[in-house]
Amino acid sequence: MTNTFQPIDAAQVPRFAGPATFMRLPAVTSAEGLDIALVGIPWDGGTTNRAGARHGPREIRSQSSLMRRVHHVSGTEPFSLARVADVGDVSVNPINLLDGLKRIEEGIAAIVGAGAMPLIAGGDHLTTLPSLRAVARKRPVGMIHFDAHSDTNDKYFGDNPYTHGTPFRRAIEEGLLDGKRVVQIGIRGSIYDPGEHDWARAQGIRIIYMEECVRRGVEDVMAEAKAIAGSGPTYVTFDIDCIDPSMAPGTGTPELGGFTTREAQAMLRLLDGVNIVGADVVEVAPPFDLGNLTSLAGATMMFELLCVMARLVSERRGNAS
Ligand code: MN
Ligand code: MN
């Protein structure tokens, strides 16, 4: 397949030059005609501690200029297998949480409605809730969730239901997620209450703590994760704080003892065979970053996800013909 959506040739325009788009792809105004839409959600209205993830998409775009055309392990050429472009940022409202959630849902729903898969750069993790509202309108989805935190808390500061610590409780309550097809990988750090994860477990969510990941290794963990997600539609959400803060310091809620970037890449490469309907990389907060390390990690994880999703697009096309 040939398509017109190609990165700017680095032999013609060096990678540090020109306006930044995701992966140096064309900037387009709609997802019509795309297989995969790269999109930003510059919003951190759900952040409870260190704000700044609203600046994530712009810095991830900048660092994504370092991505090249071919995956060095799988040989995947994502821009040959799929029509991919940068559709810009969804509309957000930085000072009104409920309106922000509504705008994000509409922005992602427009991509889904155009027949493209969203690959999203957040934003804080609350942005995943409206993204799920957009991709799970017709049926609940499963989810493979990389994070230091379960993000299944209930309320905050009294009766507030929406923070980046609550999206997956709300998503289960709203029927967007099938709890028995949800797996959380890399969970760690101190918690507020000994029973903090009981609700999630009662919904059927499988929590694989960091210590278990270390004991078993990432291949074994991913085999289990894929079995849990099964063959049904599945969302992949990657909170950058699953990576150790020594390698990804620019994030809202850092937790020691995390994955290396190499382990994170290895896990994403093992997503082959998962029926992905959308994915995001969230919680990159450039104001707390050092030397753009975290934005580079975010861009690199997006490239890993893009390669898996492009192969999926190619397989689905092959099955359809
Ligand atoms: Mn999170
Ligand atoms: Mn987190």
Short mmCIF file of C-alpha atoms and ligand atoms in Angstrom, two decimals:
data_model
loop_
_atom_site.label_atom_id
_atom_site.label_comp_id
_atom_site.label_asym_id
_atom_site.label_seq_id
_atom_site.Cartn_x
_atom_site.Cartn_y
_atom_site.Cartn_z
CA MET A 1 0.00 0.00 0.00
CA THR A 2 1.24 3.50 -0.75
CA ASN A 3 -0.14 6.53 0.98
CA THR A 4 0.50 10.22 1.00
CA PHE A 5 0.97 10.53 4.75
CA GLN A 6 4.73 10.34 5.16
CA PRO A 7 7.16 11.99 7.58
CA ILE A 8 9.26 14.83 6.22
CA ASP A 9 12.41 13.34 4.70
CA ALA A 10 15.25 13.84 7.20
CA ALA A 11 17.70 13.92 4.26
CA GLN A 12 15.89 17.00 2.93
CA VAL A 13 14.97 18.81 6.13
CA PRO A 14 16.97 17.96 9.25
CA ARG A 15 15.00 16.51 12.13
CA PHE A 16 15.48 19.55 14.36
CA ALA A 17 14.06 21.97 11.77
CA GLY A 18 10.55 23.12 11.00
CA PRO A 19 7.32 23.12 13.01
CA ALA A 20 6.98 20.07 15.27
CA THR A 21 4.29 17.49 14.51
CA PHE A 22 4.09 13.96 15.88
CA MET A 23 6.78 11.89 14.13
CA ARG A 24 7.23 14.75 11.58
CA LEU A 25 4.02 13.60 9.90
CA PRO A 26 1.65 15.89 7.98
CA ALA A 27 -0.62 18.07 10.13
CA VAL A 28 -4.23 17.50 9.09
CA THR A 29 -7.52 18.92 10.34
CA SER A 30 -9.59 15.74 10.50
CA ALA A 31 -9.12 11.99 10.82
CA GLU A 32 -11.00 11.26 7.59
CA GLY A 33 -9.00 8.83 5.49
CA LEU A 34 -6.63 7.90 8.32
CA ASP A 35 -6.09 4.50 9.93
CA ILE A 36 -4.38 5.96 13.00
CA ALA A 37 -4.76 9.54 14.23
CA LEU A 38 -2.02 10.97 16.44
CA VAL A 39 -3.70 13.51 18.69
CA GLY A 40 -2.83 15.61 21.74
CA ILE A 41 -4.93 16.34 24.81
CA PRO A 42 -3.26 19.37 26.43
CA TRP A 43 -5.24 19.23 29.66
CA ASP A 44 -4.37 18.55 33.30
CA GLY A 45 -7.52 19.66 35.08
CA GLY A 46 -7.65 16.37 37.01
CA THR A 47 -4.19 16.69 38.53
CA THR A 48 -4.08 16.62 42.34
CA ASN A 49 -0.40 17.33 42.93
CA ARG A 50 2.21 18.57 40.43
CA ALA A 51 0.42 20.11 37.47
CA GLY A 52 1.94 20.47 34.01
CA ALA A 53 0.77 17.56 31.85
CA ARG A 54 -1.14 20.13 29.76
CA HIS A 55 2.27 20.88 28.23
CA GLY A 56 2.86 17.22 27.36
CA PRO A 57 1.63 17.09 23.75
CA ARG A 58 3.78 19.98 22.56
CA GLU A 59 6.99 18.61 24.09
CA ILE A 60 6.24 15.06 22.97
CA ARG A 61 5.77 16.38 19.43
CA SER A 62 9.17 18.06 19.70
CA GLN A 63 10.95 14.94 20.96
CA SER A 64 9.10 12.70 18.50
CA SER A 65 11.16 14.33 15.75
CA LEU A 66 13.87 11.89 16.88
CA MET A 67 11.80 8.88 15.76
CA ARG A 68 12.85 7.34 12.45
CA ARG A 69 10.88 5.32 9.91
CA VAL A 70 11.64 1.72 10.80
CA HIS A 71 11.38 -0.22 14.07
CA HIS A 72 14.81 -1.72 14.61
CA VAL A 73 13.61 -4.99 16.18
CA SER A 74 10.46 -5.93 14.29
CA GLY A 75 11.38 -4.17 11.05
CA THR A 76 7.95 -2.55 11.10
CA GLU A 77 7.50 0.47 8.81
CA PRO A 78 4.41 2.03 10.38
CA PHE A 79 4.04 4.78 7.77
CA SER A 80 3.95 2.20 4.97
CA LEU A 81 1.51 -0.15 6.71
CA ALA A 82 -0.99 2.51 7.81
CA ARG A 83 -2.19 5.98 7.00
CA VAL A 84 -1.02 8.02 9.98
CA ALA A 85 -1.04 11.78 10.52
CA ASP A 86 -1.12 14.43 13.26
CA VAL A 87 -4.68 15.70 13.72
CA GLY A 88 -3.60 18.33 16.24
CA ASP A 89 -4.94 18.78 19.76
CA VAL A 90 -8.51 18.25 20.86
CA SER A 91 -10.35 21.30 22.12
CA VAL A 92 -9.98 21.75 25.88
CA ASN A 93 -11.22 24.11 28.56
CA PRO A 94 -8.42 24.71 31.08
CA ILE A 95 -10.69 26.26 33.73
CA ASN A 96 -13.84 24.11 33.61
CA LEU A 97 -13.44 20.42 34.39
CA LEU A 98 -16.80 19.13 33.17
CA ASP A 99 -16.66 21.15 29.97
CA GLY A 100 -13.08 19.94 29.48
CA LEU A 101 -14.19 16.30 29.73
CA LYS A 102 -17.02 16.95 27.26
CA ARG A 103 -14.72 18.58 24.70
CA ILE A 104 -12.18 15.78 24.97
CA GLU A 105 -14.87 13.13 24.45
CA GLU A 106 -16.16 14.96 21.38
CA GLY A 107 -12.65 15.31 19.95
CA ILE A 108 -11.83 11.62 20.34
CA ALA A 109 -15.32 10.58 19.18
CA ALA A 110 -14.73 12.50 15.94
CA ILE A 111 -11.63 10.37 15.31
CA VAL A 112 -13.45 7.13 16.09
CA GLY A 113 -16.39 8.26 13.96
CA ALA A 114 -14.04 8.81 11.02
CA GLY A 115 -12.95 5.18 11.29
CA ALA A 116 -9.48 5.88 12.67
CA MET A 117 -7.81 4.59 15.82
CA PRO A 118 -6.69 7.33 18.22
CA LEU A 119 -3.13 7.26 19.54
CA ILE A 120 -3.17 9.99 22.14
CA ALA A 121 -0.56 12.10 23.92
CA GLY A 122 -1.95 13.42 27.22
CA GLY A 123 -2.69 15.20 29.36
CA ASP A 124 -3.20 13.82 32.83
CA HIS A 125 -4.78 10.42 33.39
CA LEU A 126 -8.28 11.81 33.84
CA THR A 127 -8.21 12.43 30.06
CA THR A 128 -8.47 8.66 29.58
CA LEU A 129 -12.03 8.73 30.97
CA PRO A 130 -13.50 10.86 28.14
CA SER A 131 -11.36 8.92 25.66
CA LEU A 132 -12.96 5.70 26.92
CA ARG A 133 -16.39 7.34 26.68
CA ALA A 134 -15.61 7.91 23.00
CA VAL A 135 -14.21 4.46 22.14
CA ALA A 136 -16.60 2.41 24.30
CA ARG A 137 -19.91 3.94 23.23
CA LYS A 138 -21.23 0.71 21.77
CA ARG A 139 -19.81 -1.84 24.21
CA PRO A 140 -17.47 -2.02 27.19
CA VAL A 141 -13.80 -2.58 26.38
CA GLY A 142 -10.92 -4.32 28.12
CA MET A 143 -7.84 -2.40 29.15
CA ILE A 144 -4.13 -3.01 29.55
CA HIS A 145 -2.96 -0.33 31.96
CA PHE A 146 0.67 0.51 32.74
CA ASP A 147 0.98 2.72 35.81
CA ALA A 148 2.42 3.13 39.29
CA HIS A 149 -1.14 3.82 40.46
CA SER A 150 -4.44 1.99 40.17
CA ASP A 151 -6.39 5.23 39.60
CA THR A 152 -9.53 3.62 40.99
CA ASN A 153 -10.07 5.94 43.97
CA ASP A 154 -13.59 7.18 44.61
CA LYS A 155 -13.85 10.80 45.79
CA TYR A 156 -11.41 13.60 46.50
CA PHE A 157 -11.64 16.63 48.79
CA GLY A 158 -15.16 15.84 49.82
CA ASP A 159 -17.44 14.77 47.05
CA ASN A 160 -15.43 15.44 43.88
CA PRO A 161 -15.64 12.40 41.57
CA TYR A 162 -13.21 13.45 38.81
CA THR A 163 -9.44 13.50 39.32
CA HIS A 164 -6.55 11.69 37.68
CA GLY A 165 -6.79 9.24 40.59
CA THR A 166 -10.38 8.19 39.80
CA PRO A 167 -10.84 7.63 36.04
CA PHE A 168 -11.10 3.85 36.09
CA ARG A 169 -13.62 3.68 38.93
CA ARG A 170 -15.82 6.07 36.95
CA ALA A 171 -15.21 4.07 33.75
CA ILE A 172 -16.34 0.83 35.42
CA GLU A 173 -19.39 2.56 36.92
CA GLU A 174 -20.30 3.98 33.52
CA GLY A 175 -20.05 0.57 31.87
CA LEU A 176 -17.11 1.62 29.69
CA LEU A 177 -14.74 -1.04 31.02
CA ASP A 178 -15.29 -4.74 31.58
CA GLY A 179 -13.47 -5.16 34.91
CA LYS A 180 -12.70 -8.81 34.24
CA ARG A 181 -10.77 -7.75 31.12
CA VAL A 182 -8.72 -5.05 32.87
CA VAL A 183 -5.13 -5.55 34.01
CA GLN A 184 -2.96 -3.00 35.80
CA ILE A 185 0.81 -3.45 35.55
CA GLY A 186 3.56 -1.91 37.69
CA ILE A 187 1.42 -0.66 40.58
CA ARG A 188 3.52 0.48 43.55
CA GLY A 189 4.11 3.22 46.07
CA SER A 190 2.50 4.20 49.32
CA ILE A 191 -1.29 4.32 49.49
CA TYR A 192 -3.79 6.22 51.65
CA ASP A 193 -5.63 3.22 53.02
CA PRO A 194 -4.83 -0.51 53.41
CA GLY A 195 -8.01 -1.39 51.52
CA GLU A 196 -7.43 1.09 48.71
CA HIS A 197 -7.32 -1.56 45.98
CA ASP A 198 -10.15 -3.74 47.31
CA TRP A 199 -12.81 -2.08 45.16
CA ALA A 200 -10.79 -2.64 41.99
CA ARG A 201 -10.24 -6.30 42.82
CA ALA A 202 -13.93 -6.74 43.55
CA GLN A 203 -14.64 -5.57 39.99
CA GLY A 204 -12.42 -8.33 38.66
CA ILE A 205 -9.47 -6.04 37.87
CA ARG A 206 -6.15 -7.88 38.02
CA ILE A 207 -3.50 -5.77 39.73
CA ILE A 208 0.07 -6.89 39.04
CA TYR A 209 2.26 -5.03 41.50
CA MET A 210 5.75 -3.94 40.55
CA GLU A 211 7.30 -6.51 42.87
CA GLU A 212 5.50 -9.32 41.03
CA CYS A 213 6.68 -7.90 37.69
CA VAL A 214 10.28 -7.99 38.93
CA ARG A 215 9.89 -11.55 40.20
CA ARG A 216 8.27 -12.92 37.03
CA GLY A 217 9.82 -10.80 34.30
CA VAL A 218 8.01 -8.76 31.70
CA GLU A 219 7.40 -11.57 29.20
CA ASP A 220 5.49 -13.70 31.68
CA VAL A 221 3.53 -10.67 32.90
CA MET A 222 2.57 -9.69 29.36
CA ALA A 223 1.44 -13.22 28.55
CA GLU A 224 -0.97 -13.01 31.47
CA ALA A 225 -2.05 -9.48 30.53
CA LYS A 226 -2.90 -10.58 27.00
CA ALA A 227 -4.85 -13.57 28.28
CA ILE A 228 -6.88 -11.25 30.52
CA ALA A 229 -7.62 -8.82 27.68
CA GLY A 230 -8.57 -11.74 25.45
CA SER A 231 -9.75 -11.20 21.89
CA GLY A 232 -12.27 -8.44 22.58
CA PRO A 233 -11.75 -4.72 21.92
CA THR A 234 -9.05 -3.38 24.23
CA TYR A 235 -7.71 0.04 25.14
CA VAL A 236 -4.05 0.47 26.07
CA THR A 237 -3.17 3.22 28.52
CA PHE A 238 0.41 4.04 29.43
CA ASP A 239 1.01 6.35 32.39
CA ILE A 240 4.61 7.53 32.05
CA ASP A 241 5.01 7.22 35.85
CA CYS A 242 5.15 3.43 35.44
CA ILE A 243 8.76 4.19 34.46
CA ASP A 244 11.20 4.91 37.27
CA PRO A 245 11.58 8.64 38.01
CA SER A 246 15.33 8.34 37.37
CA MET A 247 14.40 7.82 33.72
CA ALA A 248 11.13 9.76 33.58
CA PRO A 249 11.21 12.49 36.23
CA GLY A 250 8.82 14.86 34.47
CA THR A 251 5.52 13.61 35.79
CA GLY A 252 2.86 14.60 38.30
CA THR A 253 3.14 11.77 40.82
CA PRO A 254 6.57 10.10 40.65
CA GLU A 255 7.08 6.77 42.44
CA LEU A 256 10.45 5.13 43.04
CA GLY A 257 11.12 1.54 42.01
CA GLY A 258 9.62 1.63 38.53
CA PHE A 259 10.28 0.02 35.18
CA THR A 260 13.29 0.96 33.10
CA THR A 261 12.54 2.48 29.71
CA ARG A 262 13.93 -0.74 28.20
CA GLU A 263 11.46 -2.90 30.13
CA ALA A 264 8.62 -0.59 29.11
CA GLN A 265 9.58 -0.88 25.45
CA ALA A 266 9.80 -4.67 25.77
CA MET A 267 6.29 -4.81 27.22
CA LEU A 268 4.75 -2.67 24.49
CA ARG A 269 6.44 -4.81 21.81
CA LEU A 270 4.59 -7.80 23.28
CA LEU A 271 1.14 -6.29 22.59
CA ASP A 272 0.92 -8.09 19.24
CA GLY A 273 -2.34 -9.96 18.95
CA VAL A 274 -4.27 -7.59 21.22
CA ASN A 275 -7.41 -6.20 19.58
CA ILE A 276 -6.47 -2.56 20.21
CA VAL A 277 -9.14 0.11 19.66
CA GLY A 278 -7.13 3.08 20.94
CA ALA A 279 -4.16 3.96 23.11
CA ASP A 280 -2.67 6.80 25.06
CA VAL A 281 0.54 7.93 26.76
CA VAL A 282 -0.31 10.24 29.63
CA GLU A 283 1.15 12.21 32.55
CA VAL A 284 4.23 13.63 30.82
CA ALA A 285 4.68 16.94 32.70
CA PRO A 286 7.46 18.96 31.02
CA PRO A 287 7.79 21.58 33.81
CA PHE A 288 9.27 18.82 36.01
CA ASP A 289 11.36 17.24 33.28
CA LEU A 290 15.16 17.14 33.04
CA GLY A 291 16.81 17.39 29.62
CA ASN A 292 13.52 16.37 27.92
CA LEU A 293 14.06 12.78 29.17
CA THR A 294 10.40 12.22 29.95
CA SER A 295 9.07 13.74 26.74
CA LEU A 296 11.50 11.54 24.82
CA ALA A 297 10.27 8.51 26.76
CA GLY A 298 6.68 9.50 25.94
CA ALA A 299 7.45 9.95 22.24
CA THR A 300 9.33 6.65 22.13
CA MET A 301 6.47 4.75 23.81
CA MET A 302 4.09 6.30 21.28
CA PHE A 303 6.33 5.02 18.48
CA GLU A 304 6.33 1.53 20.03
CA LEU A 305 2.52 1.63 20.24
CA LEU A 306 2.27 3.01 16.71
CA CYS A 307 4.25 0.07 15.31
CA VAL A 308 1.98 -2.45 17.04
CA MET A 309 -1.14 -0.58 15.88
CA ALA A 310 0.12 -0.25 12.29
CA ARG A 311 0.71 -4.00 12.10
CA LEU A 312 -2.82 -4.49 13.42
CA VAL A 313 -4.20 -2.16 10.72
CA SER A 314 -2.33 -4.15 8.09
CA GLU A 315 -3.66 -7.47 9.44
CA ARG A 316 -7.23 -6.20 9.60
CA ARG A 317 -6.96 -4.95 6.02
CA GLY A 318 -5.61 -8.35 4.95
CA ASN A 319 -8.46 -10.14 6.70
CA ALA A 320 -11.02 -7.83 5.08
CA SER A 321 -9.81 -8.39 1.51
MN MN B 1 -2.34 7.08 36.14
MN MN B 2 0.36 7.11 37.82
#
